[in-house]
Amino acid sequence: MNASTRKKVQRKCKIRGYNLKVDALDEILSFVSHFEGPDEDEAIDLLLDEIEKSLKSTIIDKEPVQRVVSLLLEAEAAAEESSDAASVIRVVDALLIPKYKYDTIRKQFYEHAGSLPIHGEASAKAALYRDRFLLLSQRLSRDQHFSKPAFESEFSHFGSCEISPIQSLVGQTGRRWVMGVISQLEDGHYYLEDLTAAVKISLSNAISFSITTGLFSENTIVVAEGEMLMEGIFQVLTCGFPPLEDRDKSLKLLAGHDFFGGGTFTKEETIRLAEMEKRAINDMFVILSDIWVDNEEALRKLETVLDGFESVEVVPSLFVFMGNFSSRPCNLSFHSYSSLRMQFGKLGEMIAAHPRLNEHSRFLFIPGPDDAGPSTALPRCALPRYLTEELQKHVPNVIFSSNPCRIKFYTQEIVFFRQDLLYRMRRYCLMPPSTEETDDHFQHLVATITHQSHLCPLPLTVQPIIWNYDHCLHLYPTPHTIVLGDRSQQKAFKYTGTTCFNTGSFAIDSTFVAYRPCSQEVELSAL
């Protein structure tokens, strides 16, 4: 144990007003040696918190430390004995995610009470845009470059980009920074809109100035610098997305709210799960998109993949099958549902023919944009039971979830989304993306959805969203991993600490991904 850890423990005890005996210090250091990096501080704080509960004086002896350490180690051992792939992988259906709204007066989030009807009232559509705007606005207010100086001085505005309400632009001269949603209130005319007003914008000069990485389309929220013209038009000179916030910083400000939907943990549970996660080096997820069960060639390729993983020493913990599950769209002209049901049954028989996978692995099915369902609006509910009944008879460890879908693996948060997003985002771009930092369109897409804190920032006319359930597509706080099932080229990209990858189309390109959540290692694979 190095001297810095010893000093750290002594300092923390001194701050709490305790005198630490030498033998007690040795016990604490022995316990802390099981942890590394940021977990070390949390382990020390947890141990001191537990010791504090039983102390009757300001002197810490060896005995109370030993008692608390043994209790913590027993709890960890008991949890490890009871943990398996089924208990550490929590699948969260998007339609069950709690909804939080931002209170602009108290400057905090609160959980929405009451039911959320699928068919919302007209006010729900306005609330959708307002909630998106407030989510990014409160995040931006904590950014040092866009916050108002606490004290006015001749240097207070140096390097400051204070956001002005759009309503205040009337009669103003000079450059101003504003934040708003790009809206098309009139055909062919774009506006920047916030909670106070809307102003017509001109993007003609934006390309010759500065544009950040990302795909700028209608419905995206931007931070723009510009000036008002005599015609009442706001001339955009600089345009970018609201800056990101560190995940840990966001979590500290959320006061224990469960935005992800996988449940909240105490500090003790978080430390224990983080330690178990580090040791879960054999856990692997295999993710495939476009499993056409009505296509013989696609099923043959899938059988090859299953044969390969059946023979490995440790089988994958989870197989994620994302749609589409039919080579033809299941729309009003589709009349082969009974045949599709039989094909799902054959898929179940194929999985059951691999006994190790069928017994030890779990199978998660996520519907695609052209699969059977009540509508094409997001979020989409799980596949209809009529189609999957035959498959469930053969595969006991199968889960049918929504699109998008979330998974909590120990402490790690993973989001799955099946949508051909890149093509559509590029098609509805208002200006060519900047090539200053990258010319990779997938990286532009990743930057867009993370900065927007939303999986699908397209106009509602392009991609309908259930108004009352727009929060199911939020990416706040930023998850550890985002998995996109897109038919575009298979790619992986790590952006500001978030691992994001696209599986590609298995039916078309024979591509899939093997992902190790413990190390966030992405293995792009193909047959």
Coordinates of C-alpha atoms in Angstrom, one line a residue:
M1 CA 0.0 0.0 0.0
N2 CA 1.6 3.3 -1.0
A3 CA 2.1 6.3 1.3
S4 CA -0.5 8.4 -0.6
T5 CA -3.3 6.1 0.3
R6 CA -2.2 6.1 4.0
K7 CA -2.2 9.9 4.0
K8 CA -5.6 10.0 2.3
V9 CA -7.1 7.7 5.0
Q10 CA -5.6 9.8 7.8
R11 CA -6.8 13.0 6.3
K12 CA -10.4 11.8 5.9
C13 CA -10.4 10.6 9.5
K14 CA -9.0 14.0 10.6
I15 CA -11.7 15.9 8.7
R16 CA -14.4 13.8 10.4
G17 CA -12.8 14.6 13.8
Y18 CA -11.5 11.1 14.6
N19 CA -8.1 9.9 16.0
L20 CA -6.9 6.7 14.3
K21 CA -4.8 4.1 16.0
V22 CA -2.0 2.4 14.1
D23 CA -3.6 -1.1 14.1
A24 CA -6.9 0.3 13.0
L25 CA -5.2 2.2 10.1
D26 CA -3.5 -1.1 9.0
E27 CA -7.0 -2.8 8.9
I28 CA -8.4 0.0 6.8
L29 CA -5.5 -0.1 4.4
S30 CA -5.8 -3.9 4.1
F31 CA -9.5 -3.5 3.1
V32 CA -8.9 -0.6 0.7
S33 CA -6.2 -2.6 -1.1
H34 CA -9.0 -4.5 -2.9
F35 CA -10.0 -1.3 -4.8
E36 CA -8.3 0.8 -7.4
G37 CA -8.6 4.3 -8.8
P38 CA -11.9 6.2 -8.1
D39 CA -13.3 3.1 -6.3
E40 CA -10.6 3.6 -3.6
D41 CA -12.1 6.9 -2.4
E42 CA -15.6 5.4 -2.4
A43 CA -14.4 2.4 -0.4
I44 CA -12.8 4.6 2.2
D45 CA -15.9 6.8 2.6
L46 CA -18.2 3.8 2.8
L47 CA -16.0 2.1 5.5
L48 CA -15.8 5.3 7.6
D49 CA -19.6 5.8 7.2
E50 CA -20.2 2.3 8.6
I51 CA -17.7 2.7 11.4
E52 CA -19.2 6.0 12.4
K53 CA -22.6 4.3 13.1
S54 CA -21.1 2.2 16.0
L55 CA -18.5 4.6 17.4
K56 CA -19.0 5.9 21.0
S57 CA -15.8 8.0 21.1
T58 CA -13.5 10.0 18.8
I59 CA -10.8 7.3 18.9
I60 CA -11.0 4.5 16.3
D61 CA -9.7 1.1 17.5
K62 CA -8.9 -2.0 15.6
E63 CA -12.0 -3.9 16.8
P64 CA -14.8 -1.8 15.2
V65 CA -12.8 -1.7 12.0
Q66 CA -12.5 -5.4 11.9
R67 CA -16.2 -5.9 12.6
V68 CA -17.3 -3.6 9.8
V69 CA -14.8 -5.0 7.3
S70 CA -15.9 -8.5 7.9
L71 CA -19.6 -7.5 7.5
L72 CA -18.8 -5.8 4.1
L73 CA -16.8 -8.8 2.9
E74 CA -19.5 -11.3 4.0
A75 CA -22.1 -9.2 2.1
E76 CA -19.9 -9.2 -1.0
A77 CA -19.3 -13.0 -0.8
A78 CA -23.1 -13.6 -0.4
A79 CA -23.9 -11.4 -3.4
E80 CA -21.3 -13.2 -5.5
E81 CA -22.7 -16.6 -4.7
S82 CA -26.2 -15.5 -5.7
S83 CA -25.1 -13.6 -8.8
D84 CA -25.4 -15.2 -12.3
A85 CA -26.0 -13.9 -15.8
A86 CA -29.8 -13.6 -15.1
S87 CA -29.4 -11.4 -12.0
V88 CA -26.7 -9.1 -13.3
I89 CA -28.3 -8.3 -16.6
R90 CA -31.4 -6.2 -16.2
V91 CA -33.4 -5.6 -19.3
V92 CA -35.5 -2.4 -19.1
D93 CA -38.5 -2.0 -21.4
A94 CA -38.6 1.6 -22.8
L95 CA -42.3 1.9 -22.0
L96 CA -41.6 1.3 -18.3
I97 CA -39.0 4.0 -17.9
P98 CA -40.0 6.7 -15.3
K99 CA -40.6 10.2 -16.6
Y100 CA -38.9 13.2 -15.1
K101 CA -39.7 16.8 -15.7
Y102 CA -37.5 19.9 -14.9
D103 CA -38.8 22.6 -12.6
T104 CA -37.4 25.9 -13.7
I105 CA -38.2 27.6 -10.4
R106 CA -36.6 25.1 -8.0
K107 CA -33.9 24.2 -10.6
Q108 CA -34.4 20.4 -10.1
F109 CA -36.1 17.4 -11.6
Y110 CA -39.2 15.7 -10.2
E111 CA -40.8 12.5 -11.2
H112 CA -44.0 12.7 -13.2
A113 CA -47.0 11.4 -11.3
G114 CA -50.0 9.7 -12.9
S115 CA -50.6 7.7 -16.0
L116 CA -49.2 8.4 -19.5
P117 CA -51.8 7.7 -22.2
I118 CA -50.5 6.5 -25.5
H119 CA -52.8 8.9 -27.3
G120 CA -51.8 12.2 -25.7
E121 CA -53.6 15.5 -25.9
A122 CA -52.4 18.4 -28.0
S123 CA -50.5 19.9 -25.1
A124 CA -48.4 16.7 -24.9
K125 CA -46.8 17.6 -28.2
A126 CA -45.8 21.1 -27.0
A127 CA -44.5 19.5 -23.7
L128 CA -42.3 17.1 -25.8
Y129 CA -40.3 20.1 -27.3
R130 CA -40.3 22.0 -24.0
D131 CA -38.9 19.1 -22.0
R132 CA -36.2 18.5 -24.6
F133 CA -35.2 22.2 -24.5
L134 CA -35.2 22.4 -20.7
L135 CA -33.1 19.2 -20.4
L136 CA -30.3 20.8 -22.5
S137 CA -30.8 24.3 -21.2
Q138 CA -30.2 23.2 -17.5
R139 CA -27.1 21.3 -18.7
L140 CA -25.8 24.3 -20.6
S141 CA -26.4 26.6 -17.6
R142 CA -23.6 24.7 -15.7
D143 CA -21.1 25.2 -18.6
Q144 CA -18.5 27.8 -17.6
H145 CA -18.4 29.2 -21.1
F146 CA -22.1 29.9 -21.3
S147 CA -22.9 30.9 -17.7
K148 CA -23.5 34.4 -16.5
P149 CA -20.5 35.9 -14.6
A150 CA -21.3 36.1 -10.8
F151 CA -19.7 39.5 -10.5
E152 CA -19.6 42.3 -13.1
S153 CA -16.1 43.7 -13.9
E154 CA -14.2 44.9 -17.0
F155 CA -12.9 41.3 -17.4
S156 CA -16.1 39.5 -16.6
H157 CA -17.2 39.2 -20.2
F158 CA -13.9 38.1 -21.5
G159 CA -14.4 34.7 -23.1
S160 CA -18.0 34.6 -21.9
C161 CA -20.8 33.5 -24.2
E162 CA -23.8 34.3 -22.1
I163 CA -27.1 33.0 -23.7
S164 CA -29.7 35.7 -24.6
P165 CA -33.4 34.9 -24.8
I166 CA -34.6 35.2 -28.4
Q167 CA -37.2 37.7 -27.2
S168 CA -34.5 40.1 -26.2
L169 CA -33.0 40.3 -29.7
V170 CA -35.6 42.8 -30.8
G171 CA -33.9 46.2 -31.3
Q172 CA -30.5 44.8 -30.3
T173 CA -27.3 45.4 -32.3
G174 CA -24.0 43.4 -32.3
R175 CA -23.4 39.8 -31.9
R176 CA -25.4 37.7 -29.5
W177 CA -25.5 34.0 -28.4
V178 CA -28.8 32.3 -28.4
M179 CA -30.1 28.7 -27.9
G180 CA -33.1 27.3 -29.7
V181 CA -34.8 24.6 -31.7
I182 CA -34.4 24.8 -35.5
S183 CA -38.1 24.9 -36.7
Q184 CA -39.7 25.3 -40.1
L185 CA -42.7 27.4 -39.1
E186 CA -43.3 28.3 -42.8
D187 CA -42.5 26.2 -45.9
G188 CA -38.8 26.8 -46.8
H189 CA -38.2 29.3 -44.0
Y190 CA -36.4 28.2 -40.9
Y191 CA -36.7 29.7 -37.4
L192 CA -34.8 29.5 -34.2
E193 CA -37.3 29.0 -31.3
D194 CA -36.9 29.0 -27.5
L195 CA -39.5 29.3 -24.7
T196 CA -39.8 33.1 -25.2
A197 CA -40.1 33.7 -28.9
A198 CA -39.1 32.6 -32.4
V199 CA -36.8 34.4 -34.9
K200 CA -36.3 33.8 -38.6
I201 CA -32.7 32.7 -39.3
S202 CA -30.3 32.8 -42.2
L203 CA -27.8 30.0 -42.5
S204 CA -26.2 31.3 -45.7
N205 CA -23.0 32.4 -44.0
A206 CA -22.7 29.7 -41.4
I207 CA -20.6 27.4 -43.6
S208 CA -17.9 30.1 -44.1
F209 CA -17.7 30.5 -40.3
S210 CA -17.5 27.9 -37.6
I211 CA -19.7 24.8 -37.4
T212 CA -19.1 22.0 -34.8
T213 CA -19.1 18.3 -35.6
G214 CA -22.7 17.0 -36.1
L215 CA -25.6 16.7 -38.4
F216 CA -27.8 19.8 -38.2
S217 CA -31.4 19.1 -39.1
E218 CA -34.8 20.5 -38.3
N219 CA -35.8 19.7 -34.7
T220 CA -32.2 19.8 -33.4
I221 CA -31.4 22.2 -30.5
V222 CA -28.4 24.4 -31.3
V223 CA -26.4 27.2 -29.7
A224 CA -25.7 29.9 -32.3
E225 CA -23.8 33.2 -32.4
G226 CA -25.1 35.8 -34.8
E227 CA -26.6 39.3 -35.2
M228 CA -29.9 40.8 -36.1
L229 CA -30.3 42.2 -39.6
M230 CA -32.4 45.2 -40.4
E231 CA -35.0 42.8 -42.0
G232 CA -35.6 41.2 -38.7
I233 CA -33.6 38.1 -39.6
F234 CA -31.0 36.6 -37.3
Q235 CA -27.8 36.0 -39.3
V236 CA -26.1 32.9 -38.0
L237 CA -22.3 33.2 -37.8
T238 CA -21.4 30.3 -35.6
C239 CA -23.5 27.2 -35.0
G240 CA -23.0 24.2 -32.7
F241 CA -24.7 21.8 -30.4
P242 CA -24.9 22.4 -26.6
P243 CA -21.7 21.1 -25.0
L244 CA -21.7 17.8 -23.2
E245 CA -21.5 17.3 -19.5
D246 CA -19.5 14.7 -17.7
R247 CA -21.7 11.7 -16.7
D248 CA -20.5 11.8 -13.1
K249 CA -21.3 15.5 -12.8
S250 CA -24.8 14.9 -14.1
L251 CA -25.4 12.0 -11.7
K252 CA -24.4 14.1 -8.6
L253 CA -27.0 16.7 -9.5
L254 CA -29.9 14.2 -10.0
A255 CA -30.4 13.5 -6.3
G256 CA -30.8 9.7 -6.7
H257 CA -33.4 9.9 -9.5
D258 CA -33.5 6.8 -11.7
F259 CA -33.4 8.3 -15.2
F260 CA -32.2 5.0 -16.8
G261 CA -34.9 2.8 -15.3
G262 CA -32.7 0.0 -14.0
G263 CA -33.1 1.0 -10.3
T264 CA -30.8 3.0 -8.0
F265 CA -28.0 1.7 -5.8
T266 CA -26.6 2.7 -2.5
K267 CA -23.0 3.6 -2.3
E268 CA -22.2 0.2 -0.8
E269 CA -24.0 -1.6 -3.6
T270 CA -22.3 0.5 -6.3
I271 CA -18.8 -0.4 -4.9
R272 CA -19.7 -4.1 -4.7
L273 CA -21.1 -4.2 -8.2
A274 CA -18.2 -2.2 -9.7
E275 CA -15.8 -4.7 -8.1
M276 CA -17.8 -7.7 -9.5
E277 CA -18.0 -6.1 -12.9
K278 CA -14.2 -5.9 -13.1
R279 CA -14.0 -9.6 -12.5
A280 CA -16.7 -10.4 -15.1
I281 CA -14.1 -10.7 -17.9
N282 CA -15.8 -13.7 -19.5
D283 CA -19.2 -12.0 -20.0
M284 CA -19.8 -11.2 -23.7
F285 CA -22.8 -9.9 -25.7
V286 CA -23.3 -11.0 -29.3
I287 CA -25.4 -8.5 -31.2
L288 CA -27.0 -9.1 -34.6
S289 CA -29.3 -6.9 -36.6
D290 CA -31.7 -7.9 -39.5
I291 CA -32.4 -11.6 -38.6
W292 CA -34.7 -12.5 -41.5
V293 CA -36.4 -15.6 -40.3
D294 CA -38.2 -16.0 -43.6
N295 CA -34.9 -16.1 -45.5
E296 CA -33.1 -19.5 -45.7
E297 CA -29.7 -18.0 -46.4
A298 CA -30.0 -15.7 -43.4
L299 CA -30.9 -18.6 -41.1
R300 CA -28.0 -20.7 -42.4
K301 CA -25.6 -17.9 -41.6
L302 CA -27.2 -17.6 -38.1
E303 CA -26.7 -21.3 -37.5
T304 CA -23.0 -20.9 -38.4
V305 CA -22.7 -18.2 -35.8
L306 CA -24.5 -20.3 -33.2
D307 CA -22.3 -23.3 -34.0
G308 CA -19.2 -21.2 -33.5
F309 CA -20.3 -19.9 -30.1
E310 CA -21.6 -23.3 -29.0
S311 CA -18.0 -24.7 -29.1
V312 CA -16.2 -21.9 -27.2
E313 CA -15.1 -22.5 -23.6
V314 CA -17.4 -19.9 -22.1
V315 CA -20.6 -19.2 -24.0
P316 CA -21.8 -15.6 -24.4
S317 CA -24.0 -14.3 -21.6
L318 CA -26.5 -12.6 -24.0
F319 CA -27.5 -12.8 -27.6
V320 CA -29.2 -9.6 -28.9
F321 CA -31.3 -10.2 -32.0
M322 CA -32.6 -6.9 -33.5
G323 CA -35.1 -6.7 -36.3
N324 CA -36.2 -6.6 -38.9
F325 CA -37.2 -10.2 -38.6
S326 CA -38.8 -10.4 -42.1
S327 CA -37.3 -9.6 -45.4
R328 CA -40.5 -7.8 -46.4
P329 CA -42.1 -5.0 -44.4
C330 CA -45.0 -6.1 -42.1
N331 CA -47.3 -3.3 -43.4
L332 CA -50.9 -3.4 -44.5
S333 CA -50.0 -5.4 -47.7
F334 CA -48.3 -8.1 -45.6
H335 CA -50.5 -11.2 -45.2
S336 CA -48.1 -14.0 -44.2
Y337 CA -48.3 -13.7 -40.4
S338 CA -49.0 -17.4 -39.9
S339 CA -46.0 -18.3 -42.0
L340 CA -43.9 -15.8 -40.0
R341 CA -45.0 -17.5 -36.8
M342 CA -43.9 -20.9 -38.1
Q343 CA -40.5 -19.4 -39.1
F344 CA -40.0 -18.0 -35.5
G345 CA -40.7 -21.6 -34.3
K346 CA -38.0 -22.9 -36.6
L347 CA -35.6 -20.3 -35.1
G348 CA -36.5 -21.6 -31.7
E349 CA -35.7 -25.2 -32.8
M350 CA -32.4 -24.0 -34.2
I351 CA -31.4 -22.4 -30.8
A352 CA -32.6 -25.4 -28.9
A353 CA -30.3 -27.6 -31.0
H354 CA -27.4 -25.8 -29.3
P355 CA -27.8 -27.1 -25.7
R356 CA -25.0 -25.1 -24.1
L357 CA -26.3 -21.8 -25.5
N358 CA -30.0 -22.7 -24.8
E359 CA -29.1 -23.4 -21.1
H360 CA -26.5 -20.8 -20.2
S361 CA -27.2 -17.8 -22.6
R362 CA -30.1 -15.4 -22.7
F363 CA -31.7 -14.2 -25.9
L364 CA -33.1 -10.7 -26.3
F365 CA -35.4 -9.8 -29.3
I366 CA -35.8 -6.1 -30.2
P367 CA -38.2 -5.2 -33.0
G368 CA -37.1 -3.3 -36.1
P369 CA -38.7 -0.4 -37.9
D370 CA -40.5 -2.7 -40.4
D371 CA -41.6 -5.4 -38.0
A372 CA -45.2 -6.2 -36.9
G373 CA -46.6 -3.8 -34.4
P374 CA -49.4 -1.2 -33.8
S375 CA -47.6 1.6 -35.6
T376 CA -44.2 2.9 -36.8
A377 CA -44.1 5.5 -34.0
L378 CA -41.3 5.3 -31.4
P379 CA -40.9 3.8 -28.9
R380 CA -42.1 0.5 -30.4
C381 CA -43.5 -2.2 -28.1
A382 CA -42.2 -5.8 -28.1
L383 CA -43.0 -8.3 -30.9
P384 CA -46.6 -9.6 -30.8
R385 CA -47.1 -12.7 -28.7
Y386 CA -48.8 -14.5 -31.6
L387 CA -45.6 -14.5 -33.6
T388 CA -43.3 -15.6 -30.7
E389 CA -45.3 -18.3 -28.9
E390 CA -43.8 -21.1 -30.9
L391 CA -40.2 -19.8 -30.3
Q392 CA -40.8 -19.5 -26.5
K393 CA -41.7 -23.2 -26.3
H394 CA -38.1 -24.1 -27.3
V395 CA -36.1 -21.3 -25.7
P396 CA -36.7 -20.8 -21.9
N397 CA -34.3 -17.9 -21.5
V398 CA -35.8 -15.5 -24.1
I399 CA -36.9 -11.9 -23.5
F400 CA -38.9 -9.8 -25.9
S401 CA -38.5 -6.1 -25.3
S402 CA -39.1 -2.7 -26.9
N403 CA -37.2 -0.6 -29.3
P404 CA -35.2 1.2 -28.0
C405 CA -34.3 -1.1 -25.2
R406 CA -32.0 -0.6 -22.2
I407 CA -29.8 -3.0 -20.3
K408 CA -28.1 -2.5 -16.9
F409 CA -25.1 -4.7 -16.6
Y410 CA -23.8 -4.4 -13.0
T411 CA -23.2 -0.6 -12.9
Q412 CA -22.9 -0.2 -16.6
E413 CA -25.8 1.3 -18.7
I414 CA -26.2 0.2 -22.3
V415 CA -28.8 1.4 -24.8
F416 CA -29.9 -0.5 -27.9
F417 CA -31.7 1.2 -30.8
R418 CA -32.7 -0.4 -34.1
Q419 CA -33.2 2.3 -36.7
D420 CA -31.7 3.2 -40.1
L421 CA -30.7 6.5 -38.6
L422 CA -27.6 7.6 -40.5
Y423 CA -29.3 7.7 -43.9
R424 CA -32.2 9.7 -42.6
M425 CA -30.2 12.2 -40.6
R426 CA -28.0 12.8 -43.7
R427 CA -31.0 13.2 -45.9
Y428 CA -32.6 15.9 -43.7
C429 CA -29.4 17.8 -43.0
L430 CA -29.8 21.6 -43.5
M431 CA -26.1 22.1 -44.3
P432 CA -23.1 19.9 -45.1
P433 CA -21.4 18.6 -42.0
S434 CA -18.1 20.1 -41.0
T435 CA -14.9 18.3 -42.0
E436 CA -12.7 20.2 -39.7
E437 CA -12.5 17.4 -37.0
T438 CA -13.7 14.4 -39.0
D439 CA -15.3 13.5 -42.3
D440 CA -16.7 10.2 -41.0
H441 CA -20.5 10.4 -41.1
F442 CA -20.9 7.9 -38.4
Q443 CA -18.9 10.0 -36.0
H444 CA -21.1 13.0 -36.9
L445 CA -24.1 10.9 -36.1
V446 CA -22.7 9.8 -32.7
A447 CA -21.9 13.5 -31.9
T448 CA -25.4 14.5 -32.8
I449 CA -27.3 12.0 -30.6
T450 CA -25.0 12.4 -27.6
H451 CA -25.0 16.3 -27.7
Q452 CA -28.8 16.3 -28.2
S453 CA -29.2 13.7 -25.5
H454 CA -31.8 12.0 -27.7
L455 CA -31.7 8.9 -29.9
C456 CA -33.7 10.3 -32.8
P457 CA -33.7 14.1 -33.1
L458 CA -35.5 14.0 -36.5
P459 CA -38.7 16.0 -37.2
L460 CA -41.8 14.2 -36.1
T461 CA -43.1 14.3 -39.7
V462 CA -40.1 12.1 -40.7
Q463 CA -40.1 9.8 -37.6
P464 CA -43.3 9.9 -35.5
I465 CA -42.8 9.6 -31.7
I466 CA -45.4 8.9 -29.1
W467 CA -45.6 12.4 -27.5
N468 CA -46.0 11.2 -23.9
Y469 CA -43.1 8.7 -24.2
D470 CA -40.5 10.9 -25.8
H471 CA -38.5 10.6 -22.6
C472 CA -37.8 6.9 -23.5
L473 CA -35.4 8.1 -26.2
H474 CA -33.5 10.5 -24.0
L475 CA -29.8 9.9 -23.4
Y476 CA -29.4 11.7 -20.1
P477 CA -27.2 11.1 -18.2
T478 CA -25.0 9.9 -21.1
P479 CA -25.0 6.0 -20.9
H480 CA -21.7 4.1 -21.0
T481 CA -22.5 2.4 -24.3
I482 CA -24.9 3.1 -27.3
V483 CA -25.6 0.2 -29.7
L484 CA -27.1 1.2 -33.0
G485 CA -28.6 -1.3 -35.4
D486 CA -28.2 0.5 -38.7
R487 CA -27.9 -0.9 -42.2
S488 CA -25.0 1.4 -42.9
Q489 CA -21.4 0.3 -42.7
Q490 CA -20.3 -1.5 -39.5
K491 CA -18.4 1.1 -37.3
A492 CA -17.3 1.6 -33.7
F493 CA -16.4 5.0 -32.2
K494 CA -15.6 6.1 -28.6
Y495 CA -16.8 9.7 -28.1
T496 CA -16.1 11.6 -24.8
G497 CA -16.1 8.4 -22.8
T498 CA -19.1 6.8 -24.4
T499 CA -18.6 3.7 -26.5
C500 CA -20.9 3.7 -29.6
F501 CA -21.0 1.1 -32.4
N502 CA -23.2 0.1 -35.3
T503 CA -23.7 -3.7 -35.9
G504 CA -24.4 -3.4 -39.6
S505 CA -26.9 -5.7 -41.3
F506 CA -26.5 -9.4 -40.7
A507 CA -28.9 -10.5 -43.5
I508 CA -27.2 -8.3 -46.1
D509 CA -23.6 -8.0 -45.1
S510 CA -23.2 -11.0 -42.7
T511 CA -21.8 -8.6 -40.0
F512 CA -22.3 -8.7 -36.3
V513 CA -20.6 -7.5 -33.1
A514 CA -19.1 -9.3 -30.1
Y515 CA -19.0 -6.9 -27.2
R516 CA -17.3 -7.3 -23.8
P517 CA -19.0 -4.9 -21.4
C518 CA -16.4 -5.4 -18.7
S519 CA -13.7 -3.7 -20.7
Q520 CA -16.0 -2.0 -23.2
E521 CA -14.2 -3.9 -26.0
V522 CA -15.9 -4.0 -29.3
E523 CA -15.1 -6.8 -31.8
L524 CA -16.5 -6.0 -35.2
S525 CA -17.1 -9.4 -36.8
A526 CA -18.3 -10.9 -40.1
L527 CA -18.8 -14.3 -41.7

